[in-house]
mmCIF file of C-alpha atoms in Angstrom:
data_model
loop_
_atom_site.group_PDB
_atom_site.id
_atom_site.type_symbol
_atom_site.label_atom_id
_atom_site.label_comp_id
_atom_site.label_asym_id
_atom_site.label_seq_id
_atom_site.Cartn_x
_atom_site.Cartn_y
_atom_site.Cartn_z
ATOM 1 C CA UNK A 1 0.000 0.000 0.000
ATOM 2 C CA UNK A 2 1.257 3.505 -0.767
ATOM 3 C CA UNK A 3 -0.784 6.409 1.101
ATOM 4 C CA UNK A 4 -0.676 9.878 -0.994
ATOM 5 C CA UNK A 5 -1.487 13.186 0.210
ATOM 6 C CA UNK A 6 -1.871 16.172 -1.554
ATOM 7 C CA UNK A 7 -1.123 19.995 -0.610
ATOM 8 C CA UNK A 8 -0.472 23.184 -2.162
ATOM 9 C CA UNK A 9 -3.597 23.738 -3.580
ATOM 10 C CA UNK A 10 -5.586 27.373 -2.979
ATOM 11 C CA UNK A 11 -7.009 30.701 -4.876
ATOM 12 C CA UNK A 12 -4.828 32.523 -7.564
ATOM 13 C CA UNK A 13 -5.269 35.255 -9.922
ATOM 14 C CA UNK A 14 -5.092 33.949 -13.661
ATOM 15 C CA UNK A 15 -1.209 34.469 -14.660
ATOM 16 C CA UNK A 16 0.289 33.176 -11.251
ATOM 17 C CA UNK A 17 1.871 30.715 -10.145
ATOM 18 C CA UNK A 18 1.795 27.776 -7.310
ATOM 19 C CA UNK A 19 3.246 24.507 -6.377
ATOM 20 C CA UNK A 20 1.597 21.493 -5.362
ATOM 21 C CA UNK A 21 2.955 18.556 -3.450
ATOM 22 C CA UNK A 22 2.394 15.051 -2.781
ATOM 23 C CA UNK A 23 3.761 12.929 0.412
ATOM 24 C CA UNK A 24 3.871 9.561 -0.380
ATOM 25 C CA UNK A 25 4.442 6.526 2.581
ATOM 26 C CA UNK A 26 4.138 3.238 2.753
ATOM 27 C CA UNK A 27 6.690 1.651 0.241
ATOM 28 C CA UNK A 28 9.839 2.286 -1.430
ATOM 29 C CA UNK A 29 8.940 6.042 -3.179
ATOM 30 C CA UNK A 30 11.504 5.590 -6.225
ATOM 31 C CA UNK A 31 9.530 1.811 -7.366
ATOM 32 C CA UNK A 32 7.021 4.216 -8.324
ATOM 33 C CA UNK A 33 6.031 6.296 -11.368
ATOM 34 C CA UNK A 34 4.050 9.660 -10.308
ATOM 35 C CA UNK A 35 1.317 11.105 -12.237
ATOM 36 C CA UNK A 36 -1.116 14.517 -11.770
ATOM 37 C CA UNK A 37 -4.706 14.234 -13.136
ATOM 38 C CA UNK A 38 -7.563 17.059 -12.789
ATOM 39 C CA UNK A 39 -11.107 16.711 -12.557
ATOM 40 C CA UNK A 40 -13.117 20.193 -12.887
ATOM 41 C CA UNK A 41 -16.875 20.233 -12.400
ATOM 42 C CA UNK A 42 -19.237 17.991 -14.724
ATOM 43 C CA UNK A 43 -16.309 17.086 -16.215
ATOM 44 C CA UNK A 44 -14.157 13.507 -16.332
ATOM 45 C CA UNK A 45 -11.055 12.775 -14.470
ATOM 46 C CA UNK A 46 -8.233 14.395 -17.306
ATOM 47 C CA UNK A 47 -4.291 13.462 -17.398
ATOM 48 C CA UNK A 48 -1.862 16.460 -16.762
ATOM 49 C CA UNK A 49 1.760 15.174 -16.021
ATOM 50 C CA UNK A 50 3.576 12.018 -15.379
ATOM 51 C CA UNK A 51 7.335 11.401 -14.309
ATOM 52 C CA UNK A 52 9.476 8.047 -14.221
ATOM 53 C CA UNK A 53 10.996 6.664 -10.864
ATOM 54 C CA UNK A 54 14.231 8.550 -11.490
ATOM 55 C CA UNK A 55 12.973 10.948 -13.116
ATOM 56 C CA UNK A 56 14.428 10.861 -15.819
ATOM 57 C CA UNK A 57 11.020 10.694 -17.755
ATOM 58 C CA UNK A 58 8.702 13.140 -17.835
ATOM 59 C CA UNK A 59 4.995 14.203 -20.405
ATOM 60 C CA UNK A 60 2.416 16.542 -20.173
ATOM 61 C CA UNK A 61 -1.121 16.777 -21.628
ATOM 62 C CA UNK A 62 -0.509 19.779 -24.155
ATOM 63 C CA UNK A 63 -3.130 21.794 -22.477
ATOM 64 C CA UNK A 64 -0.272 22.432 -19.877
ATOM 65 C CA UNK A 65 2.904 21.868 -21.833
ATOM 66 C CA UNK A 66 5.590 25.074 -21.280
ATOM 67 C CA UNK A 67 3.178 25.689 -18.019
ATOM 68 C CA UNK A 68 3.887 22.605 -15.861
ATOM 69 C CA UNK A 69 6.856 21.062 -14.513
ATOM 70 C CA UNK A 70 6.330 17.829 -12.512
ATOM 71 C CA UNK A 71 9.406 16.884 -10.548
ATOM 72 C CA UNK A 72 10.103 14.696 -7.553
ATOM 73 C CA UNK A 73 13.048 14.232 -4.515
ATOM 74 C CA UNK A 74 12.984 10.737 -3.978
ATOM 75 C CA UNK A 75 14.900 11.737 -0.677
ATOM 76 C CA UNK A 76 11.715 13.409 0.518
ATOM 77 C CA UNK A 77 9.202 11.040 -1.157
ATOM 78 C CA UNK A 78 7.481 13.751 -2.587
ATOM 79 C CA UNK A 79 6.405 14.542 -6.525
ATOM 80 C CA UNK A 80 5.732 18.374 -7.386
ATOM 81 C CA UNK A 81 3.664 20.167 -9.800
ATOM 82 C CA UNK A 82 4.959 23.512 -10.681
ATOM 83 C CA UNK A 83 1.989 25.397 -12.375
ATOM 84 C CA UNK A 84 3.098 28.465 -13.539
ATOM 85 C CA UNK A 85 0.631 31.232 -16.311
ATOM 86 C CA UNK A 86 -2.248 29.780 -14.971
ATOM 87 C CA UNK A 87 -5.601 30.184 -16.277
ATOM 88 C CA UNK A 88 -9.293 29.774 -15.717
ATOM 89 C CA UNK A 89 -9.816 26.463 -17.563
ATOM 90 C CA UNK A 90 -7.143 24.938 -14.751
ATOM 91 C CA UNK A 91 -9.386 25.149 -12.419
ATOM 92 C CA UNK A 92 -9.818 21.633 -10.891
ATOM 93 C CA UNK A 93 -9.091 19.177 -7.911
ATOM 94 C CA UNK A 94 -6.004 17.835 -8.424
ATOM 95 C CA UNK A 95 -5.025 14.610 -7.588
ATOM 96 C CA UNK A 96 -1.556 12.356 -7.359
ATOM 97 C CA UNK A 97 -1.742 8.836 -8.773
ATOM 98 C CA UNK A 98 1.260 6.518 -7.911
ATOM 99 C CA UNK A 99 1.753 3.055 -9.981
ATOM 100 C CA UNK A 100 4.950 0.334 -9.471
ATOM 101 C CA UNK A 101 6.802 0.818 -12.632
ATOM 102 C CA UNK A 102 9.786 1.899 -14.577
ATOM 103 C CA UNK A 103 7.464 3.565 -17.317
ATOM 104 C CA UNK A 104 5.723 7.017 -17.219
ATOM 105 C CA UNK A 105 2.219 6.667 -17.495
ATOM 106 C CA UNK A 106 -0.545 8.947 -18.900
ATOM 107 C CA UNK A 107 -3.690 6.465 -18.559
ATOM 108 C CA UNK A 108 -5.629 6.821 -15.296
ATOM 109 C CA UNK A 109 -6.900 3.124 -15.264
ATOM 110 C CA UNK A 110 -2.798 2.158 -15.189
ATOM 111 C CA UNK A 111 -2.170 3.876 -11.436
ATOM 112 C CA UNK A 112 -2.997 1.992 -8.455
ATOM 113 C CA UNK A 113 -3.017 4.752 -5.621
ATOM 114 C CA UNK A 114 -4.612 7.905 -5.632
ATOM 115 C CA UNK A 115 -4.137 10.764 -3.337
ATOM 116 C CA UNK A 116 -7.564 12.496 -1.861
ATOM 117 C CA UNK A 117 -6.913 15.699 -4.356
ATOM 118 C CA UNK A 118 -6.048 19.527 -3.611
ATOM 119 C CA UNK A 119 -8.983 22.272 -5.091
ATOM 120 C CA UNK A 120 -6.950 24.896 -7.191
ATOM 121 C CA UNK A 121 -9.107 27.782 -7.816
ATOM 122 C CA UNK A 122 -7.817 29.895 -10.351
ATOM 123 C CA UNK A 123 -10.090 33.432 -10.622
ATOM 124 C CA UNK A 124 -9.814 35.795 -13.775
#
């Protein structure tokens, strides 16, 4: 079992910036690929970054591509999501998703642990 929680999450004016974080615990951090997915209102669960074990690896839906950076200290068994120009549309709980592989993953249905999500709130 890996246990994920999520922080970082909170109200920003469109064009800023903040940082989310996700404490994992419960296994070896670095067996795992990482993964941030979104879910706004009425809408389904949507893929926004994913990073190998080492990472080493990292992709990005293109809704958030030169916006995002998703990094992790393996040290600290933490992944981060660096969302920088943000708009509107991001507006969404965001979740962690952990999975025991070397791969990066972009598929919800391929992670086995899921954090309880952050609300980011981004206001025009």
């Amino acid at each position: 079992q890996v246990q994920l929680v999520e922080s970082g999450g909170g109200l920003v004016q469109a064009g800023g910036s903040l940082r989310l974080s996700c404490a994992a615990s419960g296994r070896t951090f670095s067996d795992y690929a990482m993964g941030w997915f979104r879910q706004a209102p009425g809408k389904e669960r949507e893929f926004v970054a994913a990073i190998s074990w080492s990472g080493g690896s990292t992709i990005y839906a293109d809704s958030v591509k030169g916006r995002f950076t998703i990094s992790r200290d393996n040290a600290k068994n933490t992944v981060y999501l660096q969302m920088n120009s943000l708009k509107p549309e991001d507006t969404a709980v965001y979740y962690c998703a952990a999975d025991r592989t070397y791969g990066v993953l972009r598929a919800s249905y391929e992670y086995d642990y899921w954090g309880q999500g952050t609300q980011v709130t981004v206001s025009s």
